[in-house]
Short mmCIF file of C-alpha atoms in Angstrom, two decimals:
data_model
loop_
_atom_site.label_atom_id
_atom_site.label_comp_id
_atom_site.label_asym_id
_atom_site.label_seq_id
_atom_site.Cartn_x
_atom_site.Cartn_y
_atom_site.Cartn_z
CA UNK A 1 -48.04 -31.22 -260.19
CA UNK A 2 -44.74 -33.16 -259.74
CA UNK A 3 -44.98 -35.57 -256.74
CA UNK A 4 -41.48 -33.56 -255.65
CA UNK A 5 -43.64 -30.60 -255.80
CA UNK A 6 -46.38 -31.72 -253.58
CA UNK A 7 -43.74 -33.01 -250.71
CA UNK A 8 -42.28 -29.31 -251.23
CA UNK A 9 -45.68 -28.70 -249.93
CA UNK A 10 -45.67 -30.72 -247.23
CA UNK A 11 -42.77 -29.65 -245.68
CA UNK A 12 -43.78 -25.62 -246.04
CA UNK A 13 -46.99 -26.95 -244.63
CA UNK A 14 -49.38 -26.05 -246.69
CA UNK A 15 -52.75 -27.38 -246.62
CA UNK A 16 -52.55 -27.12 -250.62
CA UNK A 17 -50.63 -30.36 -250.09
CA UNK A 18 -53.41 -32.33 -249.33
CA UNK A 19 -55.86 -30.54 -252.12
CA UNK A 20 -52.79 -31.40 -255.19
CA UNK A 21 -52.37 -35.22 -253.52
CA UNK A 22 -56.04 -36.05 -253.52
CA UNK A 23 -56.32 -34.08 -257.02
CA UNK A 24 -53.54 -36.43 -258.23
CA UNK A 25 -53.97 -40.01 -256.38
CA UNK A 26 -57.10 -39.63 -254.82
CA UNK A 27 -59.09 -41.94 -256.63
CA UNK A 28 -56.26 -44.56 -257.05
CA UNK A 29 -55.91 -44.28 -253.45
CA UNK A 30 -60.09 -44.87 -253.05
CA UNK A 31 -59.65 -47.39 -255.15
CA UNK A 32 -56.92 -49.75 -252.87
CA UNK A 33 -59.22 -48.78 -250.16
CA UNK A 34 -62.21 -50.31 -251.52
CA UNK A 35 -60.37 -53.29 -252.65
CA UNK A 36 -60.10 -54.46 -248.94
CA UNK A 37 -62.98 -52.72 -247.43
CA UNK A 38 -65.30 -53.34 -250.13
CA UNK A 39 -67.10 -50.15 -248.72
CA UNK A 40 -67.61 -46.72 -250.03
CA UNK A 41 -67.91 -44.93 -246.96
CA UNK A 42 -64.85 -46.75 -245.56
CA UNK A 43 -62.96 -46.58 -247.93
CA UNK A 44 -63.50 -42.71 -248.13
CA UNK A 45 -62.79 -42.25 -245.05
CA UNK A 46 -59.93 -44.53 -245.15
CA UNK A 47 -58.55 -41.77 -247.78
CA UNK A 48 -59.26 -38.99 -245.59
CA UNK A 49 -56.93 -40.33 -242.90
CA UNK A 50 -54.18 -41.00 -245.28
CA UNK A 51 -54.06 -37.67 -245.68
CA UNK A 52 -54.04 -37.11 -242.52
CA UNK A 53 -51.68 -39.70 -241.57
CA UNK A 54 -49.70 -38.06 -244.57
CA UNK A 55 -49.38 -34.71 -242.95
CA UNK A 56 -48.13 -35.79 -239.84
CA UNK A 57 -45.43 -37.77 -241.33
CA UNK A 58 -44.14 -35.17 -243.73
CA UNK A 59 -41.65 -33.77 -242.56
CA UNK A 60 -39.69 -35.21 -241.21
CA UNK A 61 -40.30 -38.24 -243.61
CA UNK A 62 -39.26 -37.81 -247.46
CA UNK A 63 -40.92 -40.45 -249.11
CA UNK A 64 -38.98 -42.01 -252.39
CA UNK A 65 -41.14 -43.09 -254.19
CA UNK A 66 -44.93 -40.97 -253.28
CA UNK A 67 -47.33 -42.67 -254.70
CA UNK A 68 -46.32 -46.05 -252.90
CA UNK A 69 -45.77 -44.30 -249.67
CA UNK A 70 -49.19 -43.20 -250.15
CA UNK A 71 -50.61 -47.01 -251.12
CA UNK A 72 -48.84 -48.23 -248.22
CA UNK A 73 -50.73 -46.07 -245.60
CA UNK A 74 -53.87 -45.94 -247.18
CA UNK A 75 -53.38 -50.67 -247.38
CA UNK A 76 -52.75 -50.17 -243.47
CA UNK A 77 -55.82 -47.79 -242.25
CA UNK A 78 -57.94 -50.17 -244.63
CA UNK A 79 -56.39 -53.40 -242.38
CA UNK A 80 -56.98 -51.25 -239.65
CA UNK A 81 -60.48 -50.42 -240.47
CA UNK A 82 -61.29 -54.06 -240.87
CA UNK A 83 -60.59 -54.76 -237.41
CA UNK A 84 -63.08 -52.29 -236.28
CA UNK A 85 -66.36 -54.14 -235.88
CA UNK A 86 -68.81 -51.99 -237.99
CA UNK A 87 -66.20 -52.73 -240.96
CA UNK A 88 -66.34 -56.43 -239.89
CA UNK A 89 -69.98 -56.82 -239.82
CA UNK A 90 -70.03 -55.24 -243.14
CA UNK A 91 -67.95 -57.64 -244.76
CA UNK A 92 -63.93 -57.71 -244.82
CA UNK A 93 -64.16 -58.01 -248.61
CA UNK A 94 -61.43 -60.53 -249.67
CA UNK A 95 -59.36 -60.35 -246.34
CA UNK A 96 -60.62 -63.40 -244.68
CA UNK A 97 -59.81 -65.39 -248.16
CA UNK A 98 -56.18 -63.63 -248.12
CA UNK A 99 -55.43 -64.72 -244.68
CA UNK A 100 -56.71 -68.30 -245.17
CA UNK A 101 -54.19 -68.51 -248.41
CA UNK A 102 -51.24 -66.91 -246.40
CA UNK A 103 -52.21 -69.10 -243.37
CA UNK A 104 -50.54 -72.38 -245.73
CA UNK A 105 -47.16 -70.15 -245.39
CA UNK A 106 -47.07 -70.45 -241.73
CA UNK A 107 -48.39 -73.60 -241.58
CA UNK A 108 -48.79 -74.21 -237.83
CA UNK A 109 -50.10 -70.66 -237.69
CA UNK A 110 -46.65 -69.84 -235.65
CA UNK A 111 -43.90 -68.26 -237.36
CA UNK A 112 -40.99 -67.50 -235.04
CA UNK A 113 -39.20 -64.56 -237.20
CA UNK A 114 -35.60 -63.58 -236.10
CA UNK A 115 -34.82 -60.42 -235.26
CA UNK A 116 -37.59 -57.55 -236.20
CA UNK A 117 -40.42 -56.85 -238.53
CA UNK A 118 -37.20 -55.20 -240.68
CA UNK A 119 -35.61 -58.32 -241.65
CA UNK A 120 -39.44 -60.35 -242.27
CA UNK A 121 -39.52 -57.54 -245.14
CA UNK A 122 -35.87 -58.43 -245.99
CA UNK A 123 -36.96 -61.93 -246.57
CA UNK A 124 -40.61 -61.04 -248.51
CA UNK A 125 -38.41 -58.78 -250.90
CA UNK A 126 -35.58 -61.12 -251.88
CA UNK A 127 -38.90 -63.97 -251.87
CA UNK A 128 -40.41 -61.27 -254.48
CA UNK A 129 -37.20 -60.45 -256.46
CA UNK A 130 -36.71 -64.35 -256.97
CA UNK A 131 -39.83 -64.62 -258.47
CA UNK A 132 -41.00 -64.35 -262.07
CA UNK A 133 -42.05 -61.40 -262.98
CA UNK A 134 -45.58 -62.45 -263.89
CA UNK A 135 -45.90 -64.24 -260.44
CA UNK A 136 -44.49 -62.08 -258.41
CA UNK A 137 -47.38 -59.31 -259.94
CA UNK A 138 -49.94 -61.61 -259.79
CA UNK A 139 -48.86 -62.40 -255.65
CA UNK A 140 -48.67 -58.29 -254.84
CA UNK A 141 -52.10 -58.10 -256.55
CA UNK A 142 -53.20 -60.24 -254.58
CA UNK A 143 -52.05 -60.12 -251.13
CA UNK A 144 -50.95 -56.21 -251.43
CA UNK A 145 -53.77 -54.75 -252.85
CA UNK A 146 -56.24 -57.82 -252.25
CA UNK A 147 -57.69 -57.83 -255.50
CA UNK A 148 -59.72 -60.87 -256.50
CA UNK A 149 -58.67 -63.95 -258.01
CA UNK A 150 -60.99 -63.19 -261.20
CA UNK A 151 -59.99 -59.97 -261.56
CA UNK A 152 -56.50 -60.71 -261.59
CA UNK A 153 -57.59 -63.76 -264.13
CA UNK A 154 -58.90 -60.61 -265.90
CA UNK A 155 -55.96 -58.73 -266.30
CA UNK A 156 -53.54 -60.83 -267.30
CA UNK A 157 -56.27 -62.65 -269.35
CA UNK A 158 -55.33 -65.75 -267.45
CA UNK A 159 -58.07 -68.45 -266.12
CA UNK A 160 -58.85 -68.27 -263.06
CA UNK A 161 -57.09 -71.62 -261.90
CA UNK A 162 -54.07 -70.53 -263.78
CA UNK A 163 -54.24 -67.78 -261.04
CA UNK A 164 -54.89 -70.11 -258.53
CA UNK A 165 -52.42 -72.48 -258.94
CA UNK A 166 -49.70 -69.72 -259.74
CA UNK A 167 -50.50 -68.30 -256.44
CA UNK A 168 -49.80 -71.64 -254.52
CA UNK A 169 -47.15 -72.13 -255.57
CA UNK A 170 -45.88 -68.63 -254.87
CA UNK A 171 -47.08 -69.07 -251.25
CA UNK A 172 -44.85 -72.95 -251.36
CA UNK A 173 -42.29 -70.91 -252.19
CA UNK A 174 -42.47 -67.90 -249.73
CA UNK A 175 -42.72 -70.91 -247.22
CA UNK A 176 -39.73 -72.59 -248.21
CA UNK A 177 -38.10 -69.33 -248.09
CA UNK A 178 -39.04 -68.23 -244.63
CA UNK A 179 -37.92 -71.35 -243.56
CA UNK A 180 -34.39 -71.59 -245.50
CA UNK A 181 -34.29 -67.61 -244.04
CA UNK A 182 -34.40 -69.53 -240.48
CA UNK A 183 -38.22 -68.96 -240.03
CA UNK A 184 -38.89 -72.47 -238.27
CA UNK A 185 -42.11 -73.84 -238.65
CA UNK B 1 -41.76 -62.60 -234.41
CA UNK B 2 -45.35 -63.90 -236.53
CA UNK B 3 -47.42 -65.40 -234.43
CA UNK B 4 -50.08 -65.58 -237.15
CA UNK B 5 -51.38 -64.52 -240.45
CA UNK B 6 -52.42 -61.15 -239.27
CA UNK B 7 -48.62 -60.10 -239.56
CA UNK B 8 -47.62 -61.71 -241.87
CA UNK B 9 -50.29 -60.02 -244.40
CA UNK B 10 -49.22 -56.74 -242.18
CA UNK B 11 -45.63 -57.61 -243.91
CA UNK B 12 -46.76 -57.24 -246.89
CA UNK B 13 -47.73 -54.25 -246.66
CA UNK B 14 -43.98 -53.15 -245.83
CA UNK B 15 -42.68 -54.26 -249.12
CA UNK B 16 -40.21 -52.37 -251.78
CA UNK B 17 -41.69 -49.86 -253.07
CA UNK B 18 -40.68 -50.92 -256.29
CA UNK B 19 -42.70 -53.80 -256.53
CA UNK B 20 -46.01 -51.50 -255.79
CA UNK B 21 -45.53 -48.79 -258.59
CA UNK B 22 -44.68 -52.13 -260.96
CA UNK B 23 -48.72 -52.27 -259.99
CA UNK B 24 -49.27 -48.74 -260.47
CA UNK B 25 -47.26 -48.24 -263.40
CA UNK B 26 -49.40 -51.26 -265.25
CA UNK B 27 -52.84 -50.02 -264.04
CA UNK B 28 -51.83 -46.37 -265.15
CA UNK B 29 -50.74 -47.93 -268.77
CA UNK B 30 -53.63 -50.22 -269.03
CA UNK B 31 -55.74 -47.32 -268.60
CA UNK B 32 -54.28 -45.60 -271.68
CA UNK B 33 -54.25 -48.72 -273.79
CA UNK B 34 -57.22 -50.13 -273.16
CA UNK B 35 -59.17 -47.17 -274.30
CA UNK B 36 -57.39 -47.87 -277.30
CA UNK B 37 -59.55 -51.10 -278.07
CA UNK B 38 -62.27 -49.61 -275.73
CA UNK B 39 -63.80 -51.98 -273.37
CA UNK B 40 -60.96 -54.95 -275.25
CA UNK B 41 -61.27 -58.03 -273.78
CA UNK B 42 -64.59 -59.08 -274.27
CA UNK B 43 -64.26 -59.07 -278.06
CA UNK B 44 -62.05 -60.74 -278.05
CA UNK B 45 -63.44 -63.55 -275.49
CA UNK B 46 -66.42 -63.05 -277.62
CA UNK B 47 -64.90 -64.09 -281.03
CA UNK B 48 -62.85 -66.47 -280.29
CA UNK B 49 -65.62 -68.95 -279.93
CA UNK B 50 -66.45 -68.19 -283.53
CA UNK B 51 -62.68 -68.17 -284.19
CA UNK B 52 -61.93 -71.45 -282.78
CA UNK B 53 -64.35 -73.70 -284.44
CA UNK B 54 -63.13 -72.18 -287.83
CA UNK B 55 -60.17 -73.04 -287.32
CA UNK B 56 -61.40 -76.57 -286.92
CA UNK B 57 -63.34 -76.45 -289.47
CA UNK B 58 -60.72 -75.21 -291.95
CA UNK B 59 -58.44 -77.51 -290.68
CA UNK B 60 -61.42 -80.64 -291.51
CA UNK B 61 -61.84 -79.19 -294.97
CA UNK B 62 -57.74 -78.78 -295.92
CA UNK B 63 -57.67 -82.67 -294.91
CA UNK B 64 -60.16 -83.64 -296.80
CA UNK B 65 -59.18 -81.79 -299.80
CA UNK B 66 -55.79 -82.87 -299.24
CA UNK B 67 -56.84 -86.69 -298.76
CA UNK B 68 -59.16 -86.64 -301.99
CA UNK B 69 -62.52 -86.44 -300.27
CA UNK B 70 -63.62 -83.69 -302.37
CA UNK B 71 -61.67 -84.56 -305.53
CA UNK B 72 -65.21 -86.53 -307.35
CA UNK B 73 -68.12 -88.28 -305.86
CA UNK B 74 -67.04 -91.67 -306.63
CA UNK B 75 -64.82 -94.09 -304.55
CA UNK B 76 -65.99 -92.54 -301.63
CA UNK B 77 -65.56 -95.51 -299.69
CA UNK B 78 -61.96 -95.64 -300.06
CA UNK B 79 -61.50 -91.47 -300.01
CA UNK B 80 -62.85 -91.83 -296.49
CA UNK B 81 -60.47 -94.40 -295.59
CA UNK B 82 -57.60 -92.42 -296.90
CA UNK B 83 -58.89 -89.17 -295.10
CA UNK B 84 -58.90 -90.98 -292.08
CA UNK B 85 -54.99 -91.74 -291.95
CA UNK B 86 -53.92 -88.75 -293.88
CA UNK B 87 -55.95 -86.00 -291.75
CA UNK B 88 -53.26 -85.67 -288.81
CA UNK B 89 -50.59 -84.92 -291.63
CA UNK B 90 -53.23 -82.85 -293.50
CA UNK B 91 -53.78 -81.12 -290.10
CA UNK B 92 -50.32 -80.41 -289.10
CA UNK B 93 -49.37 -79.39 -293.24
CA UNK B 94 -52.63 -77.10 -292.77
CA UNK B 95 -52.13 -75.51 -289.43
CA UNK B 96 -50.05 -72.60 -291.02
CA UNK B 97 -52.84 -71.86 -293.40
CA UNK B 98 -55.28 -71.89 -289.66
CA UNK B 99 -52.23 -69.47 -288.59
CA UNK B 100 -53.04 -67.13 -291.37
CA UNK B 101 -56.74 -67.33 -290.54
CA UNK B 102 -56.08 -66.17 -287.04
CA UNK B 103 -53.90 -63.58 -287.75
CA UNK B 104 -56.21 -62.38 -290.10
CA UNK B 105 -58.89 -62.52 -287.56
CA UNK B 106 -56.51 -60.24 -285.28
CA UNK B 107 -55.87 -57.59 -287.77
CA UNK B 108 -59.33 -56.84 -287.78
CA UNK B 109 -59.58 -56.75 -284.08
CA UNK B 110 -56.62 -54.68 -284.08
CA UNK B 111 -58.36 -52.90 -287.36
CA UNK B 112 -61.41 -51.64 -284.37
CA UNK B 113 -58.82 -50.45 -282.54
CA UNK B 114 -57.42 -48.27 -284.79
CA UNK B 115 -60.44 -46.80 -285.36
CA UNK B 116 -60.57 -45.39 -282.66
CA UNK B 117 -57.49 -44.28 -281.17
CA UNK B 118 -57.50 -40.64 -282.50
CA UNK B 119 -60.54 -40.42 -279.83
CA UNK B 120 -58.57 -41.97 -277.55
CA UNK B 121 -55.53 -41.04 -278.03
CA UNK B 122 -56.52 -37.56 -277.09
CA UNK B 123 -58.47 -38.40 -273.94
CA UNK B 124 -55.55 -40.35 -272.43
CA UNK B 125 -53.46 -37.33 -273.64
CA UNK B 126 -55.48 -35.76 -271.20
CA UNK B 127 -56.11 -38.23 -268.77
CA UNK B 128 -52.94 -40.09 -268.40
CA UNK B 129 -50.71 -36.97 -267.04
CA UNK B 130 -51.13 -37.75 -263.18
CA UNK B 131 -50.94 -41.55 -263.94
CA UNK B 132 -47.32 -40.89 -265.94
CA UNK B 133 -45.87 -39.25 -263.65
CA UNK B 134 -45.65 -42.17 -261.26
CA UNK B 135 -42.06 -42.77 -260.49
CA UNK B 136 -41.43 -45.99 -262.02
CA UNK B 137 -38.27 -47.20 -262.82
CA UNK B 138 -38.48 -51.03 -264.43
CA UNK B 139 -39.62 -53.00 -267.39
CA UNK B 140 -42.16 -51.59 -269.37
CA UNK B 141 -45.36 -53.57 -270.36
CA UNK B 142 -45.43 -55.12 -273.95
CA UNK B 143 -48.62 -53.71 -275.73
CA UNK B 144 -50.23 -57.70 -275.44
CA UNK B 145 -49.60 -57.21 -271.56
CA UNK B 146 -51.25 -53.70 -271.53
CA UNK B 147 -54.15 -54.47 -273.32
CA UNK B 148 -54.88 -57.08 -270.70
CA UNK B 149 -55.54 -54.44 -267.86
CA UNK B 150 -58.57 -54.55 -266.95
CA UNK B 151 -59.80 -51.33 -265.96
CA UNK B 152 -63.33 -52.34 -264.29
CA UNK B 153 -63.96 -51.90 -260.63
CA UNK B 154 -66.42 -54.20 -258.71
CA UNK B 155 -69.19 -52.10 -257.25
CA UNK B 156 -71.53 -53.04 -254.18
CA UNK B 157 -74.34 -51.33 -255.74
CA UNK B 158 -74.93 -48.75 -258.54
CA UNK B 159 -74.28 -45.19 -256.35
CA UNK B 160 -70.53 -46.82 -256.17
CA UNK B 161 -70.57 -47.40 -259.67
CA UNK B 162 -72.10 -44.02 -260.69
CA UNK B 163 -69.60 -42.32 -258.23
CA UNK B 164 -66.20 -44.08 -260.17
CA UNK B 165 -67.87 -43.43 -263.53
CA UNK B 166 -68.63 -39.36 -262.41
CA UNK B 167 -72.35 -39.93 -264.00
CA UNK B 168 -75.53 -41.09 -263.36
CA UNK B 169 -77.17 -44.41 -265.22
CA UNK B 170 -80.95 -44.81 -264.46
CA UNK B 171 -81.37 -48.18 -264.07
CA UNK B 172 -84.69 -49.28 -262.41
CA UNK B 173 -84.42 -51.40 -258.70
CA UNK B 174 -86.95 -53.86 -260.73
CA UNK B 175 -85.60 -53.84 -263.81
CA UNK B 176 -84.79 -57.59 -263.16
CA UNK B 177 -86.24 -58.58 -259.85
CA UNK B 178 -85.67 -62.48 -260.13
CA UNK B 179 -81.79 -61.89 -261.61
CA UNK B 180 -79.06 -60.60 -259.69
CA UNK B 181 -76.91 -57.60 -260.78
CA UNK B 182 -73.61 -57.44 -260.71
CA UNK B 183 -72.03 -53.75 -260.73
CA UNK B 184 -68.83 -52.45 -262.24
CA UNK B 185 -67.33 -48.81 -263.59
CA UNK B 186 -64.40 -48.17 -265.26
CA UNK B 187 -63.09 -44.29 -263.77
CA UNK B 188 -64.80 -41.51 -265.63
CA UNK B 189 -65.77 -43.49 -268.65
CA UNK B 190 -68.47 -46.23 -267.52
CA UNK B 191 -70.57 -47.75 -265.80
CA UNK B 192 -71.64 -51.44 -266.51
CA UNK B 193 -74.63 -54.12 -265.08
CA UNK B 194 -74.58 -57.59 -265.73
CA UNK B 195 -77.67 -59.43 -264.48
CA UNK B 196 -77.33 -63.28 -263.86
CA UNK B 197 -79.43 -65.70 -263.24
CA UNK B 198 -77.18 -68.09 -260.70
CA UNK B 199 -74.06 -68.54 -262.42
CA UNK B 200 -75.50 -67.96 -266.20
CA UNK B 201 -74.88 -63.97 -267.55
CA UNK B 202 -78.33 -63.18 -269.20
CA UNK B 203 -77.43 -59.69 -270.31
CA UNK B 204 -75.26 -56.90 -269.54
CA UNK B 205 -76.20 -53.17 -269.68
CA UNK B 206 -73.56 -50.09 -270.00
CA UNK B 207 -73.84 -46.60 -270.46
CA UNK B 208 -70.23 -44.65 -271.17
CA UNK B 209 -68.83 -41.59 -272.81
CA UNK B 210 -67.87 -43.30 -276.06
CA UNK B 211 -70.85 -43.72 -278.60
CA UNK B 212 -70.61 -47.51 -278.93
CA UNK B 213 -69.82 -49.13 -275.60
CA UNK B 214 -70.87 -52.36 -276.05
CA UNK B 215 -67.36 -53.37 -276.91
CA UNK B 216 -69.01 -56.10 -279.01
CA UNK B 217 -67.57 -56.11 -282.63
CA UNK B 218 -69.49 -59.73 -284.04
CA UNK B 219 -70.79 -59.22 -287.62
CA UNK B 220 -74.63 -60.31 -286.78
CA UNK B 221 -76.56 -60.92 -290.13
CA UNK B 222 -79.55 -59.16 -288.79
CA UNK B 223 -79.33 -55.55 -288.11
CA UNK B 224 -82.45 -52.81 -287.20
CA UNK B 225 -83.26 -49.11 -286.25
CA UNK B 226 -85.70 -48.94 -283.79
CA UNK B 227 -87.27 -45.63 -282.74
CA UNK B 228 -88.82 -44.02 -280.18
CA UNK B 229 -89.91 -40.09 -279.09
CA UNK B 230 -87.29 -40.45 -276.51
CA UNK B 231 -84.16 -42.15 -277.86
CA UNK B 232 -83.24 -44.57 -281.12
CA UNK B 233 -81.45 -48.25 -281.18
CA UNK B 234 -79.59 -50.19 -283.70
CA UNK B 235 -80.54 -53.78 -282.57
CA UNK B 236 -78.86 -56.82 -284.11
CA UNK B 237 -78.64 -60.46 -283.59
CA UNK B 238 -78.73 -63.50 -285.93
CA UNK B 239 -82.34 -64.44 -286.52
CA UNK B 240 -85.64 -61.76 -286.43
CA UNK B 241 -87.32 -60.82 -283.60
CA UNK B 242 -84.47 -61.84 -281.16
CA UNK B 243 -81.79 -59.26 -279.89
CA UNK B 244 -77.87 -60.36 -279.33
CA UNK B 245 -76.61 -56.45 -279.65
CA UNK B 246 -78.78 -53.30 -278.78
CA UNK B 247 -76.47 -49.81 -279.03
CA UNK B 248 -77.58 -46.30 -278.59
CA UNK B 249 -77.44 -42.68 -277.23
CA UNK B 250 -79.13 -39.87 -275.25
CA UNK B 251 -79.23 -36.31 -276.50
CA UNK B 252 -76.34 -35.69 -273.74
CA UNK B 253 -73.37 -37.97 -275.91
CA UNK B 254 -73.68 -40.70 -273.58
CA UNK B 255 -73.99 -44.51 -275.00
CA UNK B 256 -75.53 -46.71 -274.25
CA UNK B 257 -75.57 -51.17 -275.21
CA UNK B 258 -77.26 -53.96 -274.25
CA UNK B 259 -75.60 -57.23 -274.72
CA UNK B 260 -76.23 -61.13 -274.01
CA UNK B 261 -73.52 -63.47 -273.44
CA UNK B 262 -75.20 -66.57 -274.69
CA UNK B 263 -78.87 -66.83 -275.25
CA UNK B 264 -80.30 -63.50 -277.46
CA UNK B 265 -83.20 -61.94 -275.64
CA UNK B 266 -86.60 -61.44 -277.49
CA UNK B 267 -86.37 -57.80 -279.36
CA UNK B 268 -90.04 -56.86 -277.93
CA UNK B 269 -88.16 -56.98 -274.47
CA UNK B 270 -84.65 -55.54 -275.17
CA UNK B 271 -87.06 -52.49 -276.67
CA UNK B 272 -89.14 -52.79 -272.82
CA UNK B 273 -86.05 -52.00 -271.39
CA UNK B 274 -84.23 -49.84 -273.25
CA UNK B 275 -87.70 -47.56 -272.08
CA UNK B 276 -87.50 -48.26 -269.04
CA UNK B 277 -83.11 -47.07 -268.93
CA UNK B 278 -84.50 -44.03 -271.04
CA UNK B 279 -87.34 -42.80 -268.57
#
């Protein structure tokens, strides 16, 4: 079914919404989920409350583009998740490594942003839309969908400190930007 | 305003949606084209340690050939001396003949895949219609790029893996007590263990829907059938009586390979636990 289709759906609020979205993304949304939460159970239920989440917001919300609208909530109830202490004591997957790469972007671990979260995103998407393609796809795999170094090594049939070192200096950059975009650190 | 990390990888999240179905829209390809050289990087990870040294070597052997070295037995003395300064021109006349060599060695890795994209082709046919439809609007990935996907995902333990792969593998808890196993399924197609011993791969298992899933394509000069009442192998590996390649099937379609990264395994044991999977 058309993702226009399934928002249709939504809005005449029919449960079949939910049954055609998990028919069409629900394993590629289990599989973001389990990326960060490195947890079956989680992430399942992580999936569950997307659609949930999903629901609520359509109406009034009409997403663009679905299938990221969908990513994006199930990336956030994961995050959430993680700060729940079962998920913690189960292991936060590659979280704790993400934050202690994006940590170099802040530096002093204090970023005063101006203005609202709006115009951080501003500044992340003209960082992203200055970077080379291959970067920039490596640095959302990464720290969007927190996949793992070696796995991103795998699918670009990279090495792993090609990776590594493409990433760092991504994150130099994004620092330099956030600072040029008045982000003092 | 970021006070820490936390947000900042909170921000992330937030970003144009673009740049996530750019992801989306490469995973959903890579699915479809790396069925089309099923299981595809490992071969050619595999070969390329074969490939590299004979490049090397051919490059040696155009030198010498080139420098006199194999023009008669006699003068050797001064052949050798004359090999020594001409080899870097030798090499860098040669290295479009080592070209040649490699692209020949691609065309038949692109040869396997060939034969078998009418299999695939009509399971992505299939399986690729919710993945298209993702509303992507960008570049599109050059075949090289999509045959880099990797489709695998990292399991905890093998109920993940069977659950991704939608079918069971019966692989024993003490199959390998003193290794440790590594997990990983590709969606609806396979499910994969590698057992290491710290760092070092000793073998990998798979079982899949494709007939040959060992996505290992070396020509191994030694090559046997092996049967049982419950199942049949084609072993093969370089010297008798140890295993590099073990491949076969159960009466439901499913394949099944065993495969070792570096050191072959001893036949007598690769046949011990291709029982044991088959129980």
């Amino acid at each position: 079914m058309e993702d226009s289709a399934i928002i249709e759906l939504f809005f005449a609020r029919s449960e079949e919404a939910i049954k055609e979205t998990a028919s069409k993304y629900g394993r590629m949304l289990k599989s973001v989920a389990l990326r960060i939460l490195r947890n079956m159970e989680d992430a399942e239920e992580a999936v569950s409350d997307t659609y949930m989440k999903t629901w609520n917001s359509i109406p009034p919300t009409r997403p663009n583009v679905f299938s990221a609208f969908l990513t994006k909530i199930t990336r956030n109830i994961s995050l959430d998740m993680l700060d729940k202490e079962h998920a913690e004591k189960r292991g936060a997957g590659e979280i704790p490594a993400l934050l202690d790469e994006l940590e170099e972007c802040i530096a002093d671990n204090r970023i005063p942003v101006p203005g609202e979260g709006m115009e951080l995103r501003e500044i992340l998407n003209a960082f992203l839309e200055g970077e080379k393609p291959e970067a920039r796809k490596i640095f959302v795999r990464r720290y969007f969908f927190g996949s793992e170094v070696k796995e991103i090594a795998q699918v670009y049939g990279l090495g792993e400190s090609k990776v590594k070192m493409t990433l760092a200096r991504s994150r130099e950059r994004l620092k330099k930007c956030l600072e040029e975009e008045g982000v003092t650190v | 305003m970021i006070t820490d990390k936390n947000k900042l990888l909170r921000a992330i999240g937030d970003i144009d949606d673009k740049y996530i179905t750019e992801i989306l829209s490469e995973d959903a390809g890579g699915k479809q084209n790396v069925v089309k050289v099923p299981f595809g990087q490992r071969p050619i990870i595999r070969n390329m340690k074969y490939y590299l040294p004979a490049a090397a070597a051919l490059l040696i052997v155009v030198a010498c050939i080139k420098s006199g070295v194999f023009s008669g037995f006699g003068g050797a003395s001064s052949s050798g001396t004359s090999a020594d300064t001409a080899a870097p021109q030798a090499a860098y006349e040669a290295s479009p003949a080592a070209a040649d060599n490699y692209c020949d060695s691609a065309a038949e890795i692109d040869y396997d895949a060939k034969e078998s994209e009418g299999m695939t082709s009509a399971e992505t046919s299939q399986g690729s219609v919710e993945q298209g439809s993702v509303n992507y609007v960008g570049p599109t990935l050059s075949e090289a790029e999509a045959d880099m996907i990797n489709p695998f995902i990292d399991c905890r333990n093998l109920r993940e893996a069977e659950e991704i792969a939608g079918f069971e593998f019966n692989v024993p808890e003490d199959l390998e007590p003193d290794l440790q196993a590594v997990y990983r399924a590709i969606d609806g197609k396979l499910i994969e263990v590698i057992y290491f011993d710290g760092d070092e791969e000793i073998y990998r298992i798979r079982k899949g829907t494709d007939r040959d899933v060992s996505g290992d394509y070396n020509d191994y000069s030694v090559s046997m059938c092996v049967d049982s009442a419950a199942w049949a192998a084609e072993l093969k590996g370089y010297k008798d009586g140890l295993t590099n390649c073990a491949v076969w099937t159960d009466e439901d379609g499913f394949g099944y390979s065993l495969t070792t990264e570096a050191a072959p395994i001893k036949t007598d044991r690769v046949i011990e636990i291709i029982d044991l999977l088959m129980q």
